[in-house]
Amino acid sequence: QNYSPQGAALSFRHGALRAAIIGSTQAREARVNSANQLLSLAKTRSTSLSTSQESVCGVAAGLELKKFRAGALLYWRHYDLAFADAGIGSSIWAGSVFGAIEYKNMTLDAEAALAGGEPNALVTWRYKVKNFDQSLSYGRNGIKSLLPYALSPGVLSSASGRDELNYNLNLSLPFKTNLRLRYTLNSGSGFSGGALSRLMGSLGYINQGRSLKLVFHSYDREIITLVDSTYVATDPRNHRFQLEAKFQILPRLWQQLELGYTMKDQADYTQNTYRIRFDLACKLESWDLGLGYLAWQSPHEFWQAEELDPWSYDLYGASDRLLTLDLSWRSGAWGVSLEG
């Protein structure tokens, strides 16, 4: 269901040398405004959106050895509709060069690109052994466009003129536990001050139907407000704590707990938010039964999509409690469910 280039390609191989010519054209689903301008391109097919004709053609050449790879790519991309954002062109020429080298447990790869006259780059160093995996990368996003090297995971925005330094750690610990850390440092246009940072960490345990996960986030407020104007926080640095637990009580009976707390104001704790959810689930042959409790506190009301109808939204109060009951029965191709 995901979109990918559709067309024809001609490839050539001789020893370690590689070359290819590609061409693709397709009707790509997209969200458009009232002036029939592109707002965003859909990643998956839905048959419910407008379409724009997408055309891509390019040439590539490369070299592939046992411990070394290198290549170059030149391509042209065009959409028959203009983008609503004047900073994104409907047509663009882009070229890039890539290289990667492996040595023992380390890999170093780099890509430099010129797209629309703006430089872009991504460099990644990775070290991996049996239970330890870490990487350090630097990226430069020089053009505001839909490019594969556009920076978004750390800064939550693909605006132009961004630099991102990113560190990742994945460590397997004794007793079936796992530690993950990620730290990103972002700088560039659009920020009111200096560099912004975001720290994410998790410690998880999973074994035979039982799981426990602690998650911690610490981030500069402006990282969120750049893309969500409704986000309100007093402190410039915010923190979020999450606990997720699942336990199989009996072969057909499970319980699940989710706790979340976001600290936006250390002086006035009424401005902070929390969310608690507890569920019991039971499966008996053709029957499924679920009982849940949900409570939250927030200084503001908020809208949330209706589970049964994604096109409808419900307004939730700043603080509330819900008790839910789910009952379903299935036999062959037939099924009945009741939710309340």
Coordinates of C-alpha atoms in Angstrom, one line a residue, residues 209-211 244-250 252-258 277-282 291:
G209 CA 3.9 -12.4 27.8
R210 CA 5.1 -10.0 30.5
S211 CA 6.6 -6.6 29.7
E244 CA 3.9 0.8 30.2
A245 CA 3.3 -2.7 31.7
K246 CA 1.6 -5.8 30.5
F247 CA 1.1 -9.0 32.5
Q248 CA -0.5 -12.3 31.7
I249 CA -2.4 -13.3 34.8
L250 CA -3.8 -16.6 33.4
R252 CA -6.6 -16.3 28.8
L253 CA -6.5 -13.2 31.0
W254 CA -4.2 -10.2 30.6
Q255 CA -3.9 -6.8 32.3
Q256 CA -2.3 -3.7 30.9
L257 CA -1.3 -0.4 32.6
E258 CA -0.2 2.9 31.0
R277 CA -5.1 3.8 31.7
F278 CA -5.8 0.3 33.1
D279 CA -7.2 -2.6 31.0
L280 CA -8.3 -6.1 31.7
A281 CA -8.8 -8.4 28.7
C282 CA -10.2 -12.0 28.6
L291 CA -12.8 -3.7 30.7

